Every structure is written in C-alpha cells, then in structure tokens.
Short mmCIF file of C-alpha atoms in Angstrom, two decimals:
data_model
loop_
_atom_site.label_atom_id
_atom_site.label_comp_id
_atom_site.label_asym_id
_atom_site.label_seq_id
_atom_site.Cartn_x
_atom_site.Cartn_y
_atom_site.Cartn_z
CA UNK A 6 -121.67 -145.68 141.94
CA UNK A 7 -120.58 -144.60 145.44
CA UNK A 8 -117.64 -142.70 143.94
CA UNK A 9 -119.91 -140.88 141.47
CA UNK A 10 -122.36 -140.09 144.26
CA UNK A 11 -119.57 -138.58 146.38
CA UNK A 12 -118.34 -136.51 143.42
CA UNK A 13 -121.87 -135.20 142.90
CA UNK A 14 -122.17 -134.18 146.55
CA UNK A 15 -118.75 -132.49 146.49
CA UNK A 16 -119.70 -130.58 143.34
CA UNK A 17 -122.97 -129.54 144.98
CA UNK A 18 -121.16 -128.08 147.99
CA UNK A 19 -118.74 -126.20 145.75
CA UNK A 20 -121.75 -124.67 143.96
CA UNK A 21 -123.29 -123.52 147.26
CA UNK A 22 -120.04 -121.84 148.32
CA UNK A 23 -119.79 -120.17 144.91
CA UNK A 24 -123.39 -118.94 145.18
CA UNK A 25 -122.69 -117.35 148.56
CA UNK A 26 -119.53 -115.69 147.29
CA UNK A 27 -121.50 -114.10 144.44
CA UNK A 28 -123.61 -112.28 147.04
CA UNK A 29 -120.58 -110.10 147.87
CA UNK A 30 -120.65 -108.55 144.38
CA UNK A 31 -124.41 -108.51 143.77
CA UNK A 32 -125.34 -104.98 142.72
CA UNK A 33 -129.03 -105.19 143.65
CA UNK A 34 -128.47 -104.75 147.39
CA UNK A 35 -129.74 -101.49 148.89
CA UNK A 36 -128.86 -99.87 152.20
CA UNK A 37 -131.08 -101.01 155.05
CA UNK A 38 -129.37 -99.47 158.09
CA UNK A 39 -126.04 -98.60 159.73
CA UNK A 40 -124.67 -100.15 162.91
CA UNK A 41 -121.67 -99.12 165.01
CA UNK A 42 -119.39 -102.06 165.79
CA UNK A 43 -116.49 -100.67 167.79
CA UNK A 44 -114.33 -103.81 167.66
CA UNK A 45 -113.78 -103.58 163.90
CA UNK A 46 -111.15 -101.57 162.01
CA UNK A 47 -113.92 -99.37 160.59
CA UNK A 48 -116.66 -99.17 163.27
CA UNK A 49 -119.45 -98.13 160.89
CA UNK A 50 -121.05 -101.24 159.38
CA UNK A 51 -123.64 -100.83 156.63
CA UNK A 52 -126.42 -103.40 156.53
CA UNK A 53 -127.77 -104.05 153.03
CA UNK A 54 -130.80 -105.94 151.76
CA UNK A 55 -131.94 -107.34 148.44
CA UNK A 56 -135.14 -109.04 147.35
CA UNK A 57 -135.33 -112.80 146.98
CA UNK A 58 -137.37 -113.80 143.90
CA UNK A 59 -140.81 -115.16 144.76
CA UNK A 60 -140.62 -114.31 148.46
CA UNK A 61 -141.56 -111.40 150.70
CA UNK A 62 -138.40 -112.12 152.68
CA UNK A 63 -135.05 -110.80 151.54
CA UNK A 64 -131.34 -111.46 151.92
CA UNK A 65 -129.20 -109.29 154.20
CA UNK A 66 -125.51 -108.54 153.81
CA UNK A 67 -122.95 -107.02 156.19
CA UNK A 68 -119.17 -106.67 155.84
CA UNK A 69 -116.45 -105.61 158.25
CA UNK A 70 -112.66 -105.54 158.46
CA UNK A 71 -110.89 -107.31 161.32
CA UNK A 72 -107.30 -107.74 162.43
CA UNK A 73 -105.90 -111.10 163.44
CA UNK A 74 -104.33 -114.39 162.49
CA UNK A 75 -105.68 -115.68 159.16
CA UNK A 76 -105.17 -119.36 159.97
CA UNK A 77 -106.99 -119.03 163.29
CA UNK A 78 -109.94 -117.27 161.62
CA UNK A 79 -110.20 -120.06 159.04
CA UNK A 80 -110.07 -122.75 161.75
CA UNK A 81 -112.92 -121.03 163.59
CA UNK A 82 -115.18 -120.95 160.53
CA UNK A 83 -114.18 -124.46 159.43
CA UNK A 84 -116.01 -125.94 162.44
CA UNK A 85 -119.36 -124.36 161.63
CA UNK A 86 -121.03 -127.09 159.52
CA UNK A 87 -121.18 -129.46 162.51
CA UNK A 88 -120.32 -127.61 165.75
CA UNK A 89 -122.40 -125.21 167.82
CA UNK A 90 -119.72 -122.98 169.37
CA UNK A 91 -118.96 -120.51 166.55
CA UNK A 92 -122.51 -120.79 165.18
CA UNK A 93 -123.79 -119.58 168.55
CA UNK A 94 -121.32 -116.69 168.41
CA UNK A 95 -122.62 -115.58 165.00
CA UNK A 96 -126.31 -116.58 164.97
CA UNK A 97 -129.29 -116.91 167.37
CA UNK A 98 -129.08 -120.71 167.38
CA UNK A 99 -129.73 -123.22 170.14
CA UNK A 100 -128.54 -126.38 168.36
CA UNK A 101 -126.52 -127.47 165.34
CA UNK A 102 -126.06 -131.11 164.33
CA UNK A 103 -124.47 -132.85 161.37
CA UNK A 104 -126.90 -135.55 160.18
CA UNK A 105 -124.75 -136.94 157.38
CA UNK A 106 -121.19 -136.44 156.10
CA UNK A 107 -121.08 -135.54 152.40
CA UNK A 108 -117.35 -135.22 151.86
CA UNK A 109 -116.89 -131.47 151.37
CA UNK A 110 -119.76 -130.72 153.71
CA UNK A 111 -122.61 -132.15 155.74
CA UNK A 112 -126.38 -132.30 155.93
CA UNK A 113 -126.98 -129.94 158.84
CA UNK A 114 -129.92 -129.69 161.24
CA UNK A 115 -130.14 -126.27 162.87
CA UNK A 116 -132.60 -124.74 165.32
CA UNK A 117 -132.80 -120.94 165.56
CA UNK A 118 -133.78 -119.56 168.95
CA UNK A 119 -136.63 -117.04 168.80
CA UNK A 120 -138.02 -115.17 171.82
CA UNK A 121 -141.27 -116.24 173.47
CA UNK A 122 -144.08 -116.41 172.40
CA UNK A 123 -142.70 -117.18 168.93
CA UNK A 124 -141.84 -120.75 167.99
CA UNK A 125 -138.22 -121.63 167.25
CA UNK A 126 -137.30 -122.14 163.60
CA UNK A 127 -135.56 -125.26 162.34
CA UNK A 128 -134.00 -126.04 158.98
CA UNK A 129 -132.23 -128.90 157.24
CA UNK A 130 -129.51 -127.68 154.92
CA UNK A 131 -126.43 -128.57 152.97
CA UNK A 132 -123.63 -126.95 155.00
CA UNK A 133 -120.19 -126.56 153.51
CA UNK A 134 -116.92 -124.91 154.52
CA UNK A 135 -113.87 -124.66 152.28
CA UNK A 136 -111.41 -122.54 150.33
CA UNK A 137 -112.45 -120.90 147.08
CA UNK A 138 -108.85 -119.77 146.59
CA UNK A 139 -105.87 -119.31 148.93
CA UNK A 140 -107.22 -115.95 150.15
CA UNK A 141 -110.94 -116.75 150.39
CA UNK A 142 -112.66 -119.16 152.79
CA UNK A 143 -116.42 -119.71 152.69
CA UNK A 144 -118.99 -121.31 155.00
CA UNK A 145 -122.34 -121.63 153.23
CA UNK A 146 -125.71 -123.26 153.91
CA UNK A 147 -128.87 -123.72 151.86
CA UNK A 148 -132.08 -125.66 152.50
CA UNK A 149 -132.51 -129.09 150.94
CA UNK A 150 -135.79 -129.42 149.01
CA UNK A 151 -138.14 -132.17 150.15
CA UNK A 152 -136.89 -132.50 153.72
CA UNK A 153 -139.45 -132.94 156.50
CA UNK A 154 -139.65 -131.22 159.91
CA UNK A 155 -137.93 -132.94 162.82
CA UNK A 156 -139.59 -131.32 165.84
CA UNK A 157 -143.33 -130.59 165.64
CA UNK A 158 -142.94 -127.78 168.17
CA UNK A 159 -140.71 -125.82 165.77
CA UNK A 160 -141.59 -124.05 162.52
CA UNK A 161 -139.81 -125.53 159.50
CA UNK A 162 -138.04 -122.62 157.79
CA UNK A 163 -136.41 -122.28 154.37
CA UNK A 164 -132.83 -121.03 154.11
CA UNK A 165 -132.30 -119.33 150.74
CA UNK A 166 -128.58 -118.74 151.23
CA UNK A 167 -126.66 -118.13 154.42
CA UNK A 168 -123.10 -118.07 155.71
CA UNK A 169 -119.78 -116.35 156.27
CA UNK A 170 -116.94 -115.37 153.95
CA UNK A 171 -113.36 -114.60 155.01
CA UNK A 172 -111.03 -112.77 152.63
CA UNK A 173 -107.34 -112.26 153.42
CA UNK A 174 -106.24 -108.64 152.99
CA UNK A 175 -102.86 -106.92 153.35
CA UNK A 176 -100.93 -107.45 156.57
CA UNK A 177 -103.06 -108.90 159.35
CA UNK A 178 -106.34 -107.52 158.03
CA UNK A 179 -109.25 -109.83 157.18
CA UNK A 180 -112.55 -108.93 155.53
CA UNK A 181 -115.51 -110.82 156.99
CA UNK A 182 -118.88 -110.98 155.25
CA UNK A 183 -122.08 -112.28 156.80
CA UNK A 184 -124.95 -113.14 154.44
CA UNK A 185 -128.37 -114.13 155.74
CA UNK A 186 -131.45 -115.08 153.75
CA UNK A 187 -134.28 -117.14 155.23
CA UNK A 188 -138.06 -117.45 154.98
CA UNK A 189 -139.17 -118.13 158.58
CA UNK A 190 -142.58 -119.36 157.36
CA UNK A 191 -144.71 -117.27 159.64
CA UNK A 192 -145.31 -113.81 161.02
CA UNK A 193 -142.26 -112.19 162.58
CA UNK A 194 -142.62 -108.69 164.09
CA UNK A 195 -140.72 -106.04 162.13
CA UNK A 196 -138.96 -104.90 165.31
CA UNK A 197 -137.57 -108.41 165.83
CA UNK A 198 -136.42 -108.60 162.20
CA UNK A 199 -134.56 -105.30 162.64
CA UNK A 200 -132.99 -106.53 165.88
CA UNK A 201 -131.83 -109.76 164.23
CA UNK A 202 -130.34 -107.81 161.32
CA UNK A 203 -128.53 -105.50 163.75
CA UNK A 204 -127.23 -108.59 165.57
CA UNK A 205 -125.69 -109.76 162.28
CA UNK A 206 -123.46 -106.70 162.33
CA UNK A 207 -122.59 -106.99 166.02
CA UNK A 208 -121.69 -110.66 165.49
CA UNK A 209 -118.75 -109.49 163.36
CA UNK A 210 -117.43 -107.68 166.43
CA UNK A 211 -117.88 -110.82 168.53
CA UNK A 212 -115.88 -112.78 165.97
CA UNK A 213 -113.12 -110.16 166.14
CA UNK A 214 -112.97 -110.40 169.96
CA UNK A 215 -112.81 -114.19 169.80
CA UNK A 216 -110.08 -114.01 167.15
CA UNK A 217 -107.90 -111.79 169.38
CA UNK A 218 -108.02 -114.18 172.37
#
C-alpha cells in the first residue's frame, strides 16, 4: 500500500510539471505589457496573460534568455520546493516550508508578502522540481484542494498553476519561463497587480545575475 501511495504521489507531481510546461505553448495568452530587463540577452520582455476558467484572476507568462552554466541553473531551481533563498529571489515571499516529503516533490506552505495595509497571502501546494527531458527542468506548484488555513492573520489563497521552466539552448544560452496564476481571495489594487507582474519579468534578470556569480 505504501509503495502504491508513493507511486500515486510521484505520478501526481509529474502531472503538475507537465501542466506547467503546457503553459509555454498555450495559444490563448495575449500581450499584457512590456518590461525592459537589461541583464537578459534580449532586454525586452513581453508579459502575457490568459484567462483562468471560472475566475476573474488570470495566469501571467514571461520568458527571457540568459547565459550561464546549465547545471548551476538547474541546481538553483531544484531547491525551490523547500528552501526560501531562490523563492525570495523570484517571488514576493516571506516564508517557504516543506510540510511533507512526497518523493518527487513536497507539500509546500508558502506565505506571500503583500504591502501594508493588505494581509499576506498563504497557500498550501504540491511543489515539484524535476527534469521533463535532458534539456528541460521544471519547478511547479498548485494548490491542494481541501487544505485549511494555517495562520488566521493571512488570507488563504488558491494557486492555479505557478513555477519556473528552464530550457537548455545552444551554447551557454538558457531560456527561462516564469508562470504565475493565483486567486488571492480578496481585493487587490490594480496598480499592485501591475507592479507584481512587472516584478515577474525583473526576477528573470535577478536570476541571471545570481547565475553569473
């Protein structure tokens, strides 16, 4: 029974990574904005958005091309299911914790840091990091239905699909995708949403700088 349970969890994490990867080829995304990220090979980064069925909140997508060591980039992303360091580089988070090991991934508790007077957002997700093939590495998270809030001072958010994708290109070039889709369960000012989406693009530049160190 334990073996079958582990296989089920591993299969579930593979499905989440596959779902995130499909976002890179989804044709329903439309241009939202453009952001200049000087650290990348091509500084102009296009931010795209698509609708999420049944929600007023959408999913955002950004992609950039970096230069650097492939193995180092993978090692950086590999830590994200359970460690704060690279998460904090890429997202407005104040804490990340692995609640349970599920073989190919973990049950992750994450708190997103929102500016005062807004309440922070927390979520409990399946978080998984692994290779799809020898040139594609994916870190993906998605909310687990039925989970209860941990901190009453936070708002319990729903993560539709979220994560990073690394794709090895020719030479030392690496494509990096950031996908973000979450229902924050409350009113968020449009200006803050636009700032957070812009930060998604600038986070690619931060990753590039970290990769070059």
